[in-house]
mmCIF file of C-alpha atoms and ligand atoms in Angstrom:
data_model
loop_
_atom_site.group_PDB
_atom_site.id
_atom_site.type_symbol
_atom_site.label_atom_id
_atom_site.label_comp_id
_atom_site.label_asym_id
_atom_site.label_seq_id
_atom_site.Cartn_x
_atom_site.Cartn_y
_atom_site.Cartn_z
ATOM 1 C CA MET A 197 69.375 1.007 -11.671
ATOM 2 C CA THR A 198 70.402 -1.701 -13.455
ATOM 3 C CA LEU A 199 69.059 -5.752 -13.196
ATOM 4 C CA PHE A 200 72.785 -6.381 -11.679
ATOM 5 C CA GLU A 201 72.719 -3.434 -10.011
ATOM 6 C CA THR A 202 69.187 -4.260 -8.466
ATOM 7 C CA LEU A 203 70.495 -8.091 -7.010
ATOM 8 C CA VAL A 204 73.223 -6.886 -5.134
ATOM 9 C CA SER A 205 71.444 -4.160 -3.696
ATOM 10 C CA ASN A 206 68.256 -7.011 -2.514
ATOM 11 C CA THR A 207 71.299 -9.042 -1.450
ATOM 12 C CA ILE A 208 72.385 -6.494 0.527
ATOM 13 C CA LYS A 209 69.008 -5.727 1.971
ATOM 14 C CA GLU A 210 67.759 -10.042 2.495
ATOM 15 C CA PHE A 211 72.050 -10.409 4.349
ATOM 16 C CA LYS A 212 71.106 -7.486 6.411
ATOM 17 C CA ASN A 213 67.590 -8.976 7.299
ATOM 18 C CA GLN A 214 69.353 -12.004 8.516
ATOM 19 C CA PHE A 215 71.498 -11.880 10.037
ATOM 20 C CA GLY A 216 71.633 -8.741 11.746
ATOM 21 C CA VAL A 217 74.371 -6.917 10.479
ATOM 22 C CA GLU A 218 76.260 -5.431 7.182
ATOM 23 C CA PRO A 219 78.314 -7.991 5.184
ATOM 24 C CA LYS A 220 81.866 -7.702 4.825
ATOM 25 C CA TRP A 221 82.535 -9.596 1.570
ATOM 26 C CA LEU A 222 80.580 -9.366 -1.567
ATOM 27 C CA ALA A 223 81.263 -11.870 -5.200
ATOM 28 C CA SER A 224 79.265 -12.379 -8.099
ATOM 29 C CA ALA A 225 79.198 -14.956 -10.902
ATOM 30 C CA PRO A 226 77.162 -15.784 -14.169
ATOM 31 C CA GLY A 227 75.531 -17.025 -16.428
ATOM 32 C CA ARG A 228 76.386 -18.643 -19.351
ATOM 33 C CA VAL A 229 74.882 -19.705 -22.928
ATOM 34 C CA ASN A 230 76.512 -21.708 -25.232
ATOM 35 C CA LEU A 231 76.168 -19.861 -28.434
ATOM 36 C CA ILE A 232 76.950 -23.199 -31.180
ATOM 37 C CA GLY A 233 79.239 -26.329 -29.249
ATOM 38 C CA GLU A 234 76.391 -29.033 -27.927
ATOM 39 C CA HIS A 235 77.629 -32.029 -26.016
ATOM 40 C CA THR A 236 80.940 -31.510 -27.708
ATOM 41 C CA ASP A 237 82.736 -30.906 -24.641
ATOM 42 C CA TYR A 238 83.096 -34.718 -22.922
ATOM 43 C CA ASN A 239 83.610 -35.897 -26.633
ATOM 44 C CA ASP A 240 87.102 -33.113 -25.885
ATOM 45 C CA GLY A 241 85.785 -31.144 -28.915
ATOM 46 C CA PHE A 242 84.989 -27.020 -29.137
ATOM 47 C CA VAL A 243 82.434 -25.496 -27.199
ATOM 48 C CA PHE A 244 81.819 -22.052 -28.136
ATOM 49 C CA PRO A 245 80.092 -19.619 -25.022
ATOM 50 C CA MET A 246 80.577 -16.511 -23.115
ATOM 51 C CA ALA A 247 78.357 -14.935 -19.432
ATOM 52 C CA ILE A 248 74.926 -13.126 -19.886
ATOM 53 C CA GLU A 249 73.929 -10.956 -17.858
ATOM 54 C CA ARG A 250 72.792 -12.683 -15.568
ATOM 55 C CA GLN A 251 74.303 -13.828 -11.623
ATOM 56 C CA THR A 252 74.264 -14.579 -8.738
ATOM 57 C CA VAL A 253 75.880 -12.832 -5.884
ATOM 58 C CA VAL A 254 76.946 -13.313 -2.524
ATOM 59 C CA ALA A 255 77.509 -10.978 0.784
ATOM 60 C CA ALA A 256 78.940 -12.423 3.458
ATOM 61 C CA ALA A 257 80.526 -11.541 6.810
ATOM 62 C CA PRO A 258 82.346 -13.464 9.626
ATOM 63 C CA LEU A 259 81.896 -15.270 12.004
ATOM 64 C CA GLU A 260 82.860 -16.563 16.015
ATOM 65 C CA LYS A 261 82.548 -19.743 15.626
ATOM 66 C CA GLY A 262 81.504 -22.637 12.457
ATOM 67 C CA PRO A 263 79.617 -23.770 11.359
ATOM 68 C CA ALA A 264 79.810 -21.399 8.514
ATOM 69 C CA LYS A 265 76.076 -20.224 7.810
ATOM 70 C CA VAL A 266 74.349 -19.994 4.781
ATOM 71 C CA PHE A 267 70.971 -18.493 2.905
ATOM 72 C CA SER A 268 70.124 -19.281 -0.791
ATOM 73 C CA VAL A 269 67.025 -16.356 -1.314
ATOM 74 C CA GLN A 270 65.637 -18.863 -3.630
ATOM 75 C CA THR A 271 65.440 -21.509 -1.710
ATOM 76 C CA ASP A 272 64.183 -19.543 1.369
ATOM 77 C CA GLU A 273 66.675 -22.169 3.419
ATOM 78 C CA MET A 274 69.599 -21.076 6.113
ATOM 79 C CA VAL A 275 72.311 -24.477 6.246
ATOM 80 C CA ASP A 276 75.526 -24.996 7.740
ATOM 81 C CA ILE A 277 78.991 -25.148 5.723
ATOM 82 C CA TYR A 278 81.833 -27.117 7.019
ATOM 83 C CA VAL A 279 83.822 -25.050 6.926
ATOM 84 C CA ASP A 280 86.841 -27.145 8.387
ATOM 85 C CA GLY A 281 87.416 -30.144 5.302
ATOM 86 C CA SER A 282 84.634 -32.281 7.411
ATOM 87 C CA SER A 283 82.447 -32.799 4.571
ATOM 88 C CA LYS A 284 80.857 -35.336 2.953
ATOM 89 C CA PRO A 285 79.257 -35.600 -0.039
ATOM 90 C CA PRO A 286 76.116 -36.656 -0.719
ATOM 91 C CA ILE A 287 76.162 -40.593 -1.230
ATOM 92 C CA THR A 288 73.961 -41.045 -4.134
ATOM 93 C CA PRO A 289 72.078 -38.644 -6.685
ATOM 94 C CA ALA A 290 68.949 -38.408 -4.389
ATOM 95 C CA ASP A 291 70.611 -37.258 -1.907
ATOM 96 C CA VAL A 292 71.877 -33.936 -3.695
ATOM 97 C CA LYS A 293 70.482 -30.927 -1.956
ATOM 98 C CA TRP A 294 70.370 -27.342 -3.561
ATOM 99 C CA SER A 295 73.668 -26.698 -0.185
ATOM 100 C CA SER A 296 75.494 -29.926 -1.948
ATOM 101 C CA TYR A 297 77.411 -27.290 -4.334
ATOM 102 C CA VAL A 298 77.897 -24.618 -1.896
ATOM 103 C CA GLN A 299 79.610 -27.797 0.629
ATOM 104 C CA GLY A 300 81.068 -29.090 -2.379
ATOM 105 C CA VAL A 301 82.917 -25.711 -3.701
ATOM 106 C CA VAL A 302 83.888 -24.461 0.521
ATOM 107 C CA ALA A 303 85.361 -28.988 0.557
ATOM 108 C CA CYS A 304 86.967 -28.674 -3.403
ATOM 109 C CA CYS A 305 88.781 -25.277 -2.214
ATOM 110 C CA PHE A 306 90.209 -26.402 0.921
ATOM 111 C CA GLU A 307 91.289 -29.714 -0.208
ATOM 112 C CA ALA A 308 93.103 -26.827 -2.683
ATOM 113 C CA GLY A 309 93.954 -24.485 0.165
ATOM 114 C CA LEU A 310 91.690 -22.351 0.325
ATOM 115 C CA LYS A 311 91.176 -22.599 3.247
ATOM 116 C CA VAL A 312 88.292 -20.080 5.796
ATOM 117 C CA PRO A 313 87.260 -19.095 9.469
ATOM 118 C CA PRO A 314 83.074 -19.384 9.407
ATOM 119 C CA PHE A 315 81.296 -16.914 8.129
ATOM 120 C CA CYS A 316 77.595 -15.725 7.212
ATOM 121 C CA ALA A 317 76.355 -15.163 3.901
ATOM 122 C CA VAL A 318 73.244 -14.780 1.601
ATOM 123 C CA ILE A 319 73.227 -16.043 -2.077
ATOM 124 C CA ASN A 320 70.607 -14.473 -4.198
ATOM 125 C CA SER A 321 70.263 -14.984 -7.672
ATOM 126 C CA ASN A 322 68.729 -14.229 -11.022
ATOM 127 C CA VAL A 323 69.782 -17.383 -13.342
ATOM 128 C CA PRO A 324 66.854 -18.988 -14.024
ATOM 129 C CA LEU A 325 67.346 -22.453 -10.739
ATOM 130 C CA GLY A 326 67.755 -25.572 -14.063
ATOM 131 C CA GLY A 327 66.868 -23.642 -16.768
ATOM 132 C CA GLY A 328 69.229 -24.451 -19.260
ATOM 133 C CA LEU A 329 71.832 -21.540 -18.311
ATOM 134 C CA SER A 330 74.277 -22.933 -15.815
ATOM 135 C CA SER A 331 72.929 -21.279 -12.500
ATOM 136 C CA SER A 332 74.556 -23.963 -10.767
ATOM 137 C CA ALA A 333 78.033 -22.655 -12.554
ATOM 138 C CA SER A 334 77.229 -19.170 -11.265
ATOM 139 C CA LEU A 335 76.388 -20.377 -7.984
ATOM 140 C CA GLU A 336 79.656 -22.450 -7.890
ATOM 141 C CA VAL A 337 81.810 -20.214 -9.435
ATOM 142 C CA SER A 338 80.655 -17.249 -6.938
ATOM 143 C CA VAL A 339 81.114 -18.895 -3.781
ATOM 144 C CA ALA A 340 84.284 -19.748 -5.027
ATOM 145 C CA THR A 341 85.477 -16.289 -6.157
ATOM 146 C CA LEU A 342 84.006 -15.884 -1.652
ATOM 147 C CA LEU A 343 86.292 -17.626 -0.782
ATOM 148 C CA GLU A 344 89.159 -16.231 -2.487
ATOM 149 C CA THR A 345 88.004 -12.930 -1.027
ATOM 150 C CA ILE A 346 87.323 -14.040 2.449
ATOM 151 C CA ALA A 347 91.420 -15.787 2.300
ATOM 152 C CA GLY A 348 92.736 -13.156 0.849
ATOM 153 C CA LYS A 349 95.064 -15.573 -1.900
ATOM 154 C CA LYS A 350 93.509 -16.933 -4.842
ATOM 155 C CA LEU A 351 93.551 -19.569 -7.368
ATOM 156 C CA GLY A 352 95.093 -20.433 -10.324
ATOM 157 C CA GLU A 353 92.950 -18.828 -13.386
ATOM 158 C CA LYS A 354 92.307 -22.435 -14.282
ATOM 159 C CA GLN A 355 92.763 -23.199 -11.461
ATOM 160 C CA LYS A 356 89.659 -21.485 -10.586
ATOM 161 C CA PRO A 357 86.791 -23.561 -12.125
ATOM 162 C CA LEU A 358 88.047 -27.208 -11.983
ATOM 163 C CA VAL A 359 87.654 -27.144 -8.340
ATOM 164 C CA CYS A 360 84.180 -26.206 -8.632
ATOM 165 C CA GLN A 361 84.054 -28.588 -10.974
ATOM 166 C CA LYS A 362 84.927 -31.053 -9.262
ATOM 167 C CA ALA A 363 82.433 -30.211 -6.712
ATOM 168 C CA GLU A 364 79.690 -30.639 -9.081
ATOM 169 C CA HIS A 365 81.014 -34.303 -10.221
ATOM 170 C CA SER A 366 81.820 -34.595 -6.635
ATOM 171 C CA TYR A 367 78.976 -32.722 -4.652
ATOM 172 C CA ALA A 368 76.825 -33.342 -6.438
ATOM 173 C CA HIS A 369 76.607 -36.210 -8.766
ATOM 174 C CA MET A 370 76.541 -34.632 -11.895
ATOM 175 C CA PRO A 371 79.566 -35.996 -14.060
ATOM 176 C CA CYS A 372 79.900 -31.922 -16.259
ATOM 177 C CA GLY A 373 82.624 -31.056 -18.566
ATOM 178 C CA ILE A 374 84.884 -27.837 -18.116
ATOM 179 C CA MET A 375 82.821 -25.319 -20.002
ATOM 180 C CA ASP A 376 79.863 -24.054 -17.445
ATOM 181 C CA GLN A 377 82.893 -22.852 -14.544
ATOM 182 C CA PHE A 378 85.274 -21.720 -16.988
ATOM 183 C CA VAL A 379 83.009 -18.884 -18.083
ATOM 184 C CA SER A 380 81.827 -18.091 -15.585
ATOM 185 C CA ALA A 381 85.025 -17.953 -13.807
ATOM 186 C CA LEU A 382 86.909 -16.475 -17.190
ATOM 187 C CA GLY A 383 83.890 -14.638 -19.401
ATOM 188 C CA GLN A 384 84.389 -11.142 -20.400
ATOM 189 C CA LYS A 385 82.678 -8.582 -21.413
ATOM 190 C CA ASP A 386 81.761 -8.267 -25.913
ATOM 191 C CA GLN A 387 83.821 -11.489 -25.479
ATOM 192 C CA LEU A 388 82.531 -14.664 -26.546
ATOM 193 C CA LEU A 389 85.429 -17.952 -25.538
ATOM 194 C CA LEU A 390 85.770 -20.787 -27.874
ATOM 195 C CA LEU A 391 86.730 -23.916 -25.398
ATOM 196 C CA ASP A 392 88.649 -26.509 -26.833
ATOM 197 C CA CYS A 393 87.836 -28.787 -24.245
ATOM 198 C CA ARG A 394 90.823 -31.222 -24.838
ATOM 199 C CA THR A 395 94.055 -28.740 -24.401
ATOM 200 C CA GLN A 396 91.214 -27.061 -22.147
ATOM 201 C CA GLU A 397 92.707 -23.496 -23.598
ATOM 202 C CA PRO A 398 90.332 -20.104 -23.517
ATOM 203 C CA LYS A 399 90.549 -18.308 -27.051
ATOM 204 C CA MET A 400 88.902 -14.543 -26.325
ATOM 205 C CA ILE A 401 86.934 -14.467 -29.641
ATOM 206 C CA PRO A 402 84.614 -10.609 -29.823
ATOM 207 C CA LEU A 403 81.006 -10.005 -30.392
ATOM 208 C CA SER A 404 81.252 -6.158 -29.865
ATOM 209 C CA ASP A 405 78.956 -5.344 -33.489
ATOM 210 C CA GLU A 406 76.337 -3.867 -31.377
ATOM 211 C CA SER A 407 73.557 -4.913 -35.001
ATOM 212 C CA VAL A 408 73.557 -7.833 -33.328
ATOM 213 C CA SER A 409 72.118 -9.224 -30.269
ATOM 214 C CA VAL A 410 72.023 -12.872 -28.850
ATOM 215 C CA PHE A 411 68.399 -13.274 -27.752
ATOM 216 C CA ILE A 412 67.583 -16.234 -25.372
ATOM 217 C CA ILE A 413 64.441 -17.990 -25.597
ATOM 218 C CA ASN A 414 63.499 -20.419 -22.262
ATOM 219 C CA SER A 415 60.752 -23.109 -23.639
ATOM 220 C CA ASN A 416 59.723 -22.692 -19.353
ATOM 221 C CA ARG A 417 58.932 -26.367 -20.043
ATOM 222 C CA LYS A 418 60.943 -29.312 -18.570
ATOM 223 C CA HIS A 419 60.971 -33.122 -19.808
ATOM 224 C CA GLU A 420 60.240 -35.510 -17.067
ATOM 225 C CA LEU A 421 63.693 -37.214 -16.867
ATOM 226 C CA THR A 422 64.692 -40.458 -15.922
ATOM 227 C CA GLY A 423 68.541 -39.252 -15.162
ATOM 228 C CA SER A 424 69.490 -41.899 -17.710
ATOM 229 C CA GLU A 425 70.223 -39.939 -20.550
ATOM 230 C CA TYR A 426 72.882 -37.379 -19.591
ATOM 231 C CA PRO A 427 75.065 -40.744 -18.712
ATOM 232 C CA GLU A 428 73.645 -42.414 -21.642
ATOM 233 C CA ARG A 429 74.771 -39.637 -23.983
ATOM 234 C CA ARG A 430 78.288 -40.155 -22.440
ATOM 235 C CA ALA A 431 77.775 -43.556 -23.458
ATOM 236 C CA GLN A 432 77.101 -44.040 -26.894
ATOM 237 C CA CYS A 433 79.885 -41.245 -27.395
ATOM 238 C CA HIS A 434 82.791 -43.992 -25.811
ATOM 239 C CA GLU A 435 81.228 -46.781 -27.319
ATOM 240 C CA ALA A 436 81.153 -44.855 -30.970
ATOM 241 C CA ALA A 437 84.631 -43.885 -30.932
ATOM 242 C CA GLU A 438 86.100 -47.013 -29.187
ATOM 243 C CA VAL A 439 84.407 -48.860 -32.720
ATOM 244 C CA LEU A 440 86.096 -45.941 -34.915
ATOM 245 C CA GLY A 441 89.124 -47.220 -32.527
ATOM 246 C CA VAL A 442 90.770 -43.231 -31.090
ATOM 247 C CA PRO A 443 90.258 -42.016 -28.443
ATOM 248 C CA LYS A 444 87.939 -39.359 -28.257
ATOM 249 C CA LEU A 445 85.617 -38.531 -30.939
ATOM 250 C CA ARG A 446 87.511 -34.816 -31.536
ATOM 251 C CA ASP A 447 90.252 -37.289 -32.571
ATOM 252 C CA ALA A 448 86.964 -38.989 -35.402
ATOM 253 C CA ASP A 449 85.985 -37.318 -39.052
ATOM 254 C CA LEU A 450 83.583 -38.578 -41.491
ATOM 255 C CA MET A 451 85.583 -39.967 -43.428
ATOM 256 C CA MET A 452 86.268 -42.462 -40.681
ATOM 257 C CA LEU A 453 82.628 -42.376 -39.760
ATOM 258 C CA GLU A 454 81.435 -43.127 -42.868
ATOM 259 C CA SER A 455 83.897 -45.834 -44.000
ATOM 260 C CA ALA A 456 83.105 -48.034 -40.181
ATOM 261 C CA ARG A 457 79.325 -47.437 -40.837
ATOM 262 C CA ASP A 458 78.886 -51.276 -40.812
ATOM 263 C CA ASN A 459 79.995 -51.859 -37.607
ATOM 264 C CA LEU A 460 78.564 -48.901 -35.840
ATOM 265 C CA ALA A 461 75.010 -49.375 -33.759
ATOM 266 C CA ASP A 462 72.246 -46.755 -35.467
ATOM 267 C CA LYS A 463 73.041 -44.853 -32.130
ATOM 268 C CA GLN A 464 76.142 -45.044 -31.615
ATOM 269 C CA TYR A 465 76.242 -43.612 -35.581
ATOM 270 C CA ARG A 466 73.763 -40.754 -35.295
ATOM 271 C CA ARG A 467 75.834 -40.109 -31.495
ATOM 272 C CA ALA A 468 78.436 -39.242 -33.547
ATOM 273 C CA LYS A 469 78.053 -38.326 -36.554
ATOM 274 C CA HIS A 470 76.687 -35.397 -33.970
ATOM 275 C CA VAL A 471 79.787 -34.321 -32.936
ATOM 276 C CA ILE A 472 81.532 -34.979 -35.484
ATOM 277 C CA SER A 473 80.059 -32.629 -37.522
ATOM 278 C CA GLU A 474 78.851 -30.035 -34.529
ATOM 279 C CA ASP A 475 83.075 -29.819 -33.553
ATOM 280 C CA ILE A 476 83.514 -28.298 -36.787
ATOM 281 C CA ARG A 477 79.814 -26.621 -37.774
ATOM 282 C CA THR A 478 81.785 -24.758 -33.693
ATOM 283 C CA GLN A 479 84.604 -23.825 -35.477
ATOM 284 C CA ALA A 480 83.515 -22.828 -38.877
ATOM 285 C CA MET A 481 80.806 -20.564 -36.705
ATOM 286 C CA ALA A 482 84.425 -18.492 -34.902
ATOM 287 C CA GLU A 483 85.345 -17.843 -38.496
ATOM 288 C CA ALA A 484 82.454 -16.191 -39.470
ATOM 289 C CA LEU A 485 82.276 -14.901 -36.713
ATOM 290 C CA ILE A 486 85.502 -13.276 -37.123
ATOM 291 C CA ALA A 487 84.484 -12.359 -40.387
ATOM 292 C CA GLY A 488 81.262 -10.507 -39.260
ATOM 293 C CA ASP A 489 78.874 -13.267 -41.390
ATOM 294 C CA TRP A 490 76.058 -13.222 -39.467
ATOM 295 C CA GLU A 491 74.165 -15.865 -42.029
ATOM 296 C CA ARG A 492 76.911 -18.183 -42.020
ATOM 297 C CA CYS A 493 76.873 -17.295 -38.579
ATOM 298 C CA GLY A 494 72.970 -17.906 -38.039
ATOM 299 C CA GLU A 495 72.519 -21.454 -40.689
ATOM 300 C CA LEU A 496 75.357 -23.130 -38.706
ATOM 301 C CA MET A 497 72.928 -22.478 -35.578
ATOM 302 C CA TYR A 498 69.818 -24.167 -37.663
ATOM 303 C CA GLN A 499 71.933 -27.113 -38.637
ATOM 304 C CA SER A 500 73.599 -27.677 -34.921
ATOM 305 C CA HIS A 501 69.731 -26.958 -34.260
ATOM 306 C CA PHE A 502 68.713 -30.410 -36.519
ATOM 307 C CA SER A 503 71.476 -32.778 -35.843
ATOM 308 C CA MET A 504 70.486 -31.649 -32.073
ATOM 309 C CA CYS A 505 67.085 -32.921 -32.930
ATOM 310 C CA THR A 506 67.315 -35.217 -35.298
ATOM 311 C CA ASP A 507 70.711 -37.080 -34.642
ATOM 312 C CA PHE A 508 71.388 -36.527 -31.368
ATOM 313 C CA GLU A 509 67.788 -36.172 -29.985
ATOM 314 C CA ILE A 510 67.456 -34.131 -27.040
ATOM 315 C CA THR A 511 65.697 -31.513 -28.542
ATOM 316 C CA THR A 512 61.646 -30.879 -27.545
ATOM 317 C CA PRO A 513 58.872 -30.147 -29.034
ATOM 318 C CA GLU A 514 58.607 -26.441 -27.925
ATOM 319 C CA LEU A 515 62.086 -26.266 -28.154
ATOM 320 C CA ASP A 516 61.906 -27.362 -32.079
ATOM 321 C CA LEU A 517 59.065 -24.589 -31.866
ATOM 322 C CA LEU A 518 60.619 -22.118 -30.915
ATOM 323 C CA VAL A 519 63.900 -22.636 -33.652
ATOM 324 C CA SER A 520 60.359 -22.411 -36.615
ATOM 325 C CA LEU A 521 59.130 -19.569 -35.353
ATOM 326 C CA ALA A 522 63.116 -17.655 -35.639
ATOM 327 C CA ARG A 523 63.506 -19.068 -39.103
ATOM 328 C CA LEU A 524 59.681 -18.641 -40.106
ATOM 329 C CA LEU A 525 60.988 -14.607 -39.498
ATOM 330 C CA GLY A 526 64.177 -15.051 -41.205
ATOM 331 C CA VAL A 527 66.884 -13.086 -41.866
ATOM 332 C CA GLU A 528 64.529 -10.162 -43.509
ATOM 333 C CA GLY A 529 62.651 -10.715 -39.914
ATOM 334 C CA GLY A 530 65.309 -9.721 -38.282
ATOM 335 C CA VAL A 531 66.951 -13.176 -37.657
ATOM 336 C CA TYR A 532 70.312 -15.060 -38.213
ATOM 337 C CA GLY A 533 69.523 -17.876 -37.082
ATOM 338 C CA SER A 534 68.543 -20.103 -33.587
ATOM 339 C CA ARG A 535 68.768 -23.240 -32.240
ATOM 340 C CA MET A 536 68.735 -25.656 -28.526
ATOM 341 C CA THR A 537 70.402 -25.130 -25.861
ATOM 342 C CA GLY A 538 72.154 -26.401 -22.868
ATOM 343 C CA GLY A 539 72.158 -30.386 -22.101
ATOM 344 C CA GLY A 540 68.705 -30.261 -23.784
ATOM 345 C CA PHE A 541 65.817 -31.548 -23.385
ATOM 346 C CA GLY A 542 63.541 -28.680 -22.002
ATOM 347 C CA GLY A 543 65.520 -25.551 -21.515
ATOM 348 C CA CYS A 544 66.062 -22.480 -23.751
ATOM 349 C CA THR A 545 67.293 -21.341 -27.549
ATOM 350 C CA VAL A 546 69.565 -19.549 -28.293
ATOM 351 C CA SER A 547 69.596 -16.871 -31.277
ATOM 352 C CA LEU A 548 71.361 -13.963 -33.337
ATOM 353 C CA VAL A 549 68.932 -11.539 -33.677
ATOM 354 C CA LYS A 550 68.948 -8.108 -35.096
ATOM 355 C CA THR A 551 69.000 -5.634 -32.004
ATOM 356 C CA ASP A 552 66.881 -2.464 -34.089
ATOM 357 C CA LYS A 553 63.902 -5.997 -34.656
ATOM 358 C CA ILE A 554 64.614 -7.158 -31.015
ATOM 359 C CA GLU A 555 61.036 -6.659 -30.418
ATOM 360 C CA LYS A 556 59.785 -7.634 -33.393
ATOM 361 C CA VAL A 557 61.296 -10.671 -33.085
ATOM 362 C CA SER A 558 60.233 -10.937 -30.009
ATOM 363 C CA ASP A 559 56.374 -10.392 -29.357
ATOM 364 C CA PHE A 560 55.867 -12.441 -33.144
ATOM 365 C CA ILE A 561 57.411 -15.570 -31.122
ATOM 366 C CA ARG A 562 55.156 -14.507 -27.493
ATOM 367 C CA LYS A 563 52.693 -14.682 -29.207
ATOM 368 C CA ASN A 564 53.217 -17.569 -31.882
ATOM 369 C CA TYR A 565 54.259 -19.218 -28.821
ATOM 370 C CA HIS A 566 51.909 -19.097 -26.317
ATOM 371 C CA ALA A 567 49.186 -19.611 -29.444
ATOM 372 C CA VAL A 568 50.462 -23.510 -29.605
ATOM 373 C CA THR A 569 51.660 -24.202 -26.147
ATOM 374 C CA GLY A 570 50.022 -22.291 -23.870
ATOM 375 C CA ILE A 571 53.483 -21.633 -22.384
ATOM 376 C CA GLU A 572 54.784 -17.948 -21.887
ATOM 377 C CA PRO A 573 57.849 -18.231 -22.171
ATOM 378 C CA THR A 574 60.748 -15.323 -21.327
ATOM 379 C CA ILE A 575 63.141 -14.016 -23.361
ATOM 380 C CA PHE A 576 65.396 -11.452 -22.991
ATOM 381 C CA ALA A 577 68.643 -9.567 -24.624
ATOM 382 C CA THR A 578 72.126 -10.026 -23.531
ATOM 383 C CA ARG A 579 75.344 -9.183 -24.834
ATOM 384 C CA PRO A 580 78.205 -11.197 -23.536
ATOM 385 C CA ALA A 581 79.261 -10.351 -19.679
ATOM 386 C CA GLN A 582 81.784 -9.849 -17.458
ATOM 387 C CA GLY A 583 82.954 -13.083 -16.062
ATOM 388 C CA ALA A 584 83.480 -13.664 -11.407
ATOM 389 C CA VAL A 585 84.150 -10.325 -9.432
ATOM 390 C CA ALA A 586 85.170 -9.250 -6.535
ATOM 391 C CA LEU A 587 82.880 -6.833 -5.233
HETATM 392 P P1 ADP B 670 70.743 -24.898 -14.516
HETATM 393 O O1 ADP B 670 73.460 -25.553 -13.756
HETATM 394 O O2 ADP B 670 71.076 -25.331 -15.978
HETATM 395 O O3 ADP B 670 70.281 -23.911 -13.719
HETATM 396 P P2 ADP B 670 70.873 -27.517 -12.595
HETATM 397 O O4 ADP B 670 70.114 -28.467 -12.471
HETATM 398 O O5 ADP B 670 72.989 -27.483 -13.151
HETATM 399 O O6 ADP B 670 70.544 -26.450 -13.709
HETATM 400 O O7 ADP B 670 70.669 -26.790 -12.157
HETATM 401 C C1 ADP B 670 70.071 -26.650 -10.518
HETATM 402 C C2 ADP B 670 70.131 -26.437 -9.310
HETATM 403 O O8 ADP B 670 71.792 -25.757 -8.625
HETATM 404 C C3 ADP B 670 69.302 -26.321 -8.144
HETATM 405 O O9 ADP B 670 68.353 -26.662 -8.464
HETATM 406 C C4 ADP B 670 69.780 -25.836 -7.029
HETATM 407 O O10 ADP B 670 69.917 -26.808 -6.471
HETATM 408 C C5 ADP B 670 71.187 -25.084 -7.778
HETATM 409 N N1 ADP B 670 71.556 -23.370 -6.942
HETATM 410 C C6 ADP B 670 71.207 -23.231 -8.548
HETATM 411 N N2 ADP B 670 71.170 -21.641 -8.281
HETATM 412 C C7 ADP B 670 70.358 -21.248 -6.699
HETATM 413 C C8 ADP B 670 70.490 -20.938 -6.210
HETATM 414 N N3 ADP B 670 71.108 -19.403 -5.953
HETATM 415 N N4 ADP B 670 69.860 -21.104 -4.596
HETATM 416 C C9 ADP B 670 70.172 -22.570 -4.528
HETATM 417 N N5 ADP B 670 70.591 -23.826 -5.194
HETATM 418 C C10 ADP B 670 70.320 -22.448 -6.689
HETATM 419 MG MG1 MG B 671 73.886 -27.296 -14.231
#
């Protein structure tokens, strides 16, 4: 059995265990990894993610009367979810619970005209929660896909991820961009998704060369955050764009940035430098990928990491170490490139690795990362996966 088949079968088992009947509906949606283009989304720039072979699965059946009952295997908790449009978003970020994500999607789908009768459901996932692989988007998109199945009616192709994003904004108090939900909903097997966050136009770029694998390494170390880091970066980018006289940093280039340097605070300058250069790297990566120029792809990934480390300041010593170990192996040792991926301050690195060297690369990094940090990293290879489906 594949990992996915095992997940589906365990979810069905747990559903019968919780509710004593067979599920009638099943839906799934994947997590994602962003190959390059970090913190560019809310600056109206480019991101380059793919869906990964890790999913959230939801199994459900009708209930006679509401509220809906939803159980998560990961939190081992059953909650009430209101399907009649009567729910209210949590007032402060401190009031957000895991169930807020589910309630948010149900409420925002209701608002978008996707109304469902009461149901009972079990949620199960092998996307690590809070590991930077977007368990939140995979949860939201799997629930939205389930609601489409129950209602027998579909949201628009782009409407679905936008509704899920709205749920995360309003019910999880997380002002996220559109990347995670878009790729979880629209990802395709063996395809990367180059997304222009301004036009919200996705462009599929094939990654079908089987000699190259996408490697994800979870540093398994999350740093204590005050919660202000993400909004702070957003605000600094916004201020920098104002000084540069452009609507968003997407509209600025490096020449404009250099000529305005004296008017920018040091942090504003460095934040803008990361975003503007990252947009260039992301588009260059798409070109290099189409050309099959893996060494160029790798170089762009290292540059991206360096920029996030020195200018955007969102990496951690553990993520820097993982990238240094990859670099030490180099192309000879089987690694084309590596970088931190996701919002930062912990989580994962993404690397392009020669498929026939996967074992060696994995052993080397595991051993040395553990020797320095005492932490066991989680390592897996994945190919670009299919987005959300009703099963
Ligand atoms: P990431 O999306 O990188 O995994 P987030 O902090 O954005 O991290 O989202 C993680 C949160 O999403 C969890 O803390 C939990 O509230 C919710 N969540 C995601 N998957 C599940 C799940 N399978 N069961 C319950 N809650 C989940
Ligand atoms: Mg998330």
